[in-house]
Short mmCIF file of C-alpha atoms in Angstrom, two decimals:
data_model
loop_
_atom_site.label_atom_id
_atom_site.label_comp_id
_atom_site.label_asym_id
_atom_site.label_seq_id
_atom_site.Cartn_x
_atom_site.Cartn_y
_atom_site.Cartn_z
CA UNK A 1 -0.17 0.02 -0.06
CA UNK A 2 1.14 3.34 -0.62
CA UNK A 3 2.15 4.32 3.10
CA UNK A 4 4.64 1.37 3.26
CA UNK A 5 6.62 3.27 0.29
CA UNK A 6 8.76 4.20 3.16
CA UNK A 7 9.72 3.86 6.86
CA UNK A 8 8.16 5.37 9.12
CA UNK A 9 5.06 4.96 6.94
CA UNK A 10 3.06 7.80 5.60
CA UNK A 11 0.47 8.61 8.60
CA UNK A 12 -1.31 11.83 9.73
CA UNK A 13 1.67 12.30 12.30
CA UNK A 14 4.26 11.98 9.72
CA UNK A 15 3.16 13.61 6.04
CA UNK A 16 1.58 17.40 5.56
CA UNK A 17 -0.12 17.53 2.15
CA UNK A 18 1.18 20.18 -0.31
CA UNK A 19 -0.28 22.35 -2.60
CA UNK A 20 1.84 23.24 -6.24
CA UNK A 21 -1.25 24.13 -7.99
CA UNK A 22 -2.20 27.30 -10.04
CA UNK A 23 -4.56 27.47 -7.32
CA UNK A 24 -2.03 28.59 -4.79
CA UNK A 25 -1.01 32.17 -4.73
CA UNK A 26 2.55 31.50 -2.47
CA UNK A 27 3.69 28.92 -5.62
CA UNK A 28 5.33 31.44 -7.92
CA UNK A 29 7.06 30.95 -11.12
CA UNK A 30 10.26 32.76 -9.07
CA UNK A 31 10.07 30.22 -6.58
CA UNK A 32 9.64 26.87 -9.49
CA UNK A 33 12.04 28.23 -11.80
CA UNK A 34 15.04 28.16 -9.21
CA UNK A 35 15.74 24.84 -7.51
CA UNK A 36 17.35 26.52 -4.63
CA UNK A 37 13.98 28.60 -3.94
CA UNK A 38 11.62 25.67 -4.85
CA UNK A 39 13.74 23.24 -2.35
CA UNK A 40 13.09 26.02 0.46
CA UNK A 41 9.50 26.48 -0.47
CA UNK A 42 9.29 22.55 -0.22
CA UNK A 43 10.86 22.19 3.34
CA UNK A 44 8.76 25.53 4.58
CA UNK A 45 5.63 23.68 3.45
CA UNK A 46 6.13 20.64 5.49
CA UNK A 47 7.25 22.33 8.37
CA UNK A 48 8.34 19.69 10.92
CA UNK A 49 6.78 16.72 9.01
CA UNK A 50 9.05 13.91 7.42
CA UNK A 51 6.95 13.92 4.22
CA UNK A 52 5.21 16.24 1.81
CA UNK A 53 2.33 14.63 -0.20
CA UNK A 54 -0.21 15.68 -2.59
CA UNK A 55 -0.05 16.48 -6.37
CA UNK A 56 -2.83 13.67 -7.83
CA UNK A 57 -4.60 15.25 -11.25
CA UNK A 58 -3.40 18.43 -9.44
CA UNK A 59 -3.20 21.26 -11.98
CA UNK A 60 0.47 22.92 -11.80
CA UNK A 61 1.39 25.52 -13.81
CA UNK A 62 5.48 24.78 -13.11
CA UNK A 63 5.32 22.27 -16.51
CA UNK A 64 4.96 25.07 -18.68
CA UNK A 65 8.81 26.28 -17.77
CA UNK A 66 10.00 22.79 -19.51
CA UNK A 67 10.00 22.45 -23.10
CA UNK A 68 9.50 18.78 -22.84
CA UNK A 69 5.76 19.16 -21.85
CA UNK A 70 4.25 21.25 -24.46
CA UNK A 71 1.98 19.51 -27.24
CA UNK A 72 1.95 19.54 -31.02
CA UNK A 73 -1.60 21.08 -29.91
CA UNK A 74 -0.12 24.81 -28.57
CA UNK A 75 -0.87 23.61 -25.05
CA UNK A 76 0.35 21.57 -22.72
CA UNK A 77 0.60 19.04 -20.41
CA UNK A 78 0.04 19.90 -17.13
CA UNK A 79 -2.18 17.79 -14.98
CA UNK A 80 -0.22 15.23 -12.83
CA UNK A 81 -0.83 11.93 -13.23
CA UNK A 82 0.75 10.50 -10.06
CA UNK A 83 1.33 11.33 -6.25
CA UNK A 84 4.33 12.96 -4.97
CA UNK A 85 5.86 12.40 -1.67
CA UNK A 86 8.54 14.92 -0.60
CA UNK A 87 11.36 14.17 1.43
CA UNK A 88 15.58 14.08 1.96
CA UNK A 89 17.55 12.91 -0.70
CA UNK A 90 19.11 9.23 -0.34
CA UNK A 91 15.41 8.69 1.56
CA UNK A 92 15.03 4.71 0.95
CA UNK A 93 12.03 3.62 -0.56
CA UNK A 94 10.69 0.31 -0.17
CA UNK A 95 8.39 -1.86 -2.17
CA UNK A 96 4.50 -1.06 -1.73
CA UNK A 97 3.33 -4.94 -2.99
CA UNK A 98 5.05 -7.89 -4.51
CA UNK A 99 5.72 -7.54 -8.35
CA UNK A 100 8.51 -8.22 -10.87
CA UNK A 101 10.23 -5.48 -12.49
CA UNK A 102 9.05 -5.08 -15.99
CA UNK A 103 11.30 -2.11 -16.82
CA UNK A 104 13.79 0.44 -15.59
CA UNK A 105 15.76 3.49 -17.29
CA UNK A 106 17.02 6.94 -16.86
CA UNK A 107 14.83 9.65 -18.17
CA UNK A 108 16.47 12.33 -19.12
CA UNK A 109 16.15 16.03 -19.69
CA UNK A 110 14.82 19.15 -17.59
CA UNK A 111 11.83 18.54 -15.56
CA UNK A 112 11.78 14.47 -16.58
CA UNK A 113 11.95 11.44 -14.15
CA UNK A 114 15.39 11.01 -13.98
CA UNK A 115 16.16 7.22 -12.94
CA UNK A 116 12.87 5.47 -13.08
CA UNK A 117 11.69 1.80 -12.21
CA UNK A 118 8.44 0.07 -13.37
CA UNK A 119 7.10 -2.81 -11.10
CA UNK A 120 4.11 -4.99 -12.45
CA UNK A 121 1.90 -6.26 -10.12
CA UNK A 122 -1.06 -9.29 -10.15
CA UNK A 123 -4.16 -7.19 -8.08
CA UNK A 124 -7.43 -9.52 -7.72
CA UNK A 125 -6.50 -11.02 -11.35
CA UNK A 126 -5.99 -7.55 -12.97
CA UNK A 127 -2.53 -6.81 -13.75
CA UNK A 128 -1.29 -3.04 -12.56
CA UNK A 129 2.04 -1.20 -12.97
CA UNK A 130 3.40 1.11 -10.60
CA UNK A 131 5.79 3.47 -11.89
CA UNK A 132 8.79 5.07 -9.50
CA UNK A 133 10.37 8.23 -10.75
CA UNK A 134 12.99 10.42 -9.55
CA UNK A 135 15.03 7.84 -8.04
CA UNK A 136 18.88 7.72 -7.56
CA UNK A 137 21.27 6.67 -10.81
CA UNK A 138 22.58 3.84 -8.35
CA UNK A 139 19.52 2.02 -7.84
CA UNK A 140 19.08 0.65 -11.51
CA UNK A 141 22.51 -1.01 -11.32
CA UNK A 142 22.25 -5.05 -11.01
CA UNK A 143 18.36 -4.69 -12.07
CA UNK A 144 17.10 -7.47 -14.61
CA UNK A 145 13.50 -7.45 -15.98
CA UNK A 146 11.16 -10.24 -14.68
CA UNK A 147 13.22 -10.00 -10.92
CA UNK A 148 10.63 -10.21 -8.13
CA UNK A 149 10.35 -7.64 -5.80
CA UNK A 150 8.87 -8.49 -2.46
CA UNK A 151 6.81 -6.32 -0.25
CA UNK A 152 8.93 -4.62 2.27
CA UNK A 153 12.48 -4.72 0.77
CA UNK A 154 14.26 -1.44 -0.33
CA UNK A 155 13.84 -0.87 -3.83
CA UNK A 156 15.39 2.24 -4.68
CA UNK A 157 16.49 6.20 -2.91
CA UNK A 158 15.02 9.28 -3.62
CA UNK A 159 17.64 11.05 -6.28
CA UNK A 160 19.37 14.19 -5.80
CA UNK A 161 18.29 17.31 -8.17
CA UNK A 162 21.42 16.62 -10.20
CA UNK A 163 20.23 13.21 -11.16
CA UNK A 164 16.52 13.16 -10.50
CA UNK A 165 15.39 15.98 -13.71
CA UNK A 166 16.15 18.59 -11.90
CA UNK A 167 13.71 18.48 -9.10
CA UNK A 168 13.77 18.99 -5.05
CA UNK A 169 14.12 15.27 -4.00
CA UNK A 170 10.89 13.19 -4.19
CA UNK A 171 8.99 10.51 -5.20
CA UNK A 172 6.59 10.03 -8.02
CA UNK A 173 4.39 7.32 -7.72
CA UNK A 174 2.07 6.20 -10.23
CA UNK A 175 -0.24 3.33 -11.37
CA UNK A 176 -0.81 2.61 -14.67
CA UNK A 177 -3.30 -0.26 -16.32
CA UNK A 178 -2.10 -0.08 -19.88
CA UNK A 179 1.30 0.69 -20.48
CA UNK A 180 0.98 1.56 -24.06
CA UNK A 181 4.33 -0.08 -24.80
CA UNK A 182 6.13 2.11 -22.91
CA UNK A 183 9.10 0.35 -21.47
CA UNK A 184 11.20 2.38 -18.81
CA UNK A 185 8.72 5.52 -18.94
CA UNK A 186 4.90 6.59 -18.72
CA UNK A 187 3.63 10.06 -19.19
CA UNK A 188 3.37 11.56 -15.60
CA UNK A 189 1.42 14.74 -16.80
CA UNK A 190 -1.34 14.86 -19.23
CA UNK A 191 -3.53 17.89 -20.94
CA UNK A 192 -6.63 18.43 -20.24
CA UNK A 193 -7.99 17.08 -23.22
CA UNK A 194 -6.92 13.87 -22.48
CA UNK A 195 -7.87 14.06 -18.58
CA UNK A 196 -10.89 11.45 -18.91
CA UNK A 197 -8.50 8.48 -20.46
CA UNK A 198 -5.95 9.11 -18.41
CA UNK A 199 -7.83 9.66 -15.04
CA UNK A 200 -9.16 5.96 -16.02
CA UNK A 201 -5.75 4.42 -17.09
CA UNK A 202 -3.80 6.07 -13.67
CA UNK A 203 -6.12 5.37 -10.62
CA UNK A 204 -5.20 7.52 -7.67
CA UNK A 205 -2.62 5.26 -5.50
CA UNK A 206 -4.19 7.01 -2.51
CA UNK A 207 -7.55 5.34 -2.89
CA UNK A 208 -7.16 2.33 -4.88
CA UNK A 209 -7.93 -0.87 -3.22
CA UNK A 210 -4.00 -3.42 -3.06
CA UNK A 211 -5.73 -6.57 -1.96
#
C-alpha cells in the first residue's frame, strides 16, 4: 500500500499535504524556476513533518517552464497523474506490494523522471503497473526485467536534483493499467483534453484498493 513506500510509513503524524497547483497563490514562478527557492519552499511547507504528499490530478503551472511538456496542439501537459512524496535525498523507497520488475531506465532531460523503475503487479486478477520516478542513479545497477520484488524490501532511494530531472528530492509514484507499449517510461502529466482517458488508466494511488 502507498503508506508502505517509506519507513516510517506515511501517516497523519509524518506527512504534510502540499499544494503545488495553480490555485496556490504562494507558489509563484520565481520559486519553481529556481531549484534552491523551490527546495526551500518544499521544506518550509512541510514544517516539522518527514514527508510532503500530494499532487494527484493537480493542475500545475510549473510544467510550462519545461519544453518537453509542450504539445503539438499549442497547449501543455500540466495535470499531474501520480502522487508526489517529498523527502530528503537518499531516503529509502520500499516495495509497496509484491511484483516483478517490468522495466527501468534513466529518463533524461530537464523536468523528466531521471532514474525510473516500473514494477508489474497482479491485484485481484488485474495487472497493474507502478512507476517510481526521480530515483538515485545507483539504484538501477544490478536490476533485471522479470526480477521478483517482495513487499517491504528496499527498492531504491530518492535522487538528488542533479540526477532526478532537476527537482527537489521526491518520489513520483503512479499506477498504470495499460502501459501502451512504453518501457521504462510513461507520461506522468497530461493535457486537459486527455484527462478522461488518463484518469481511468492511472487511478489514484491513495484510493486504489491493493488487496
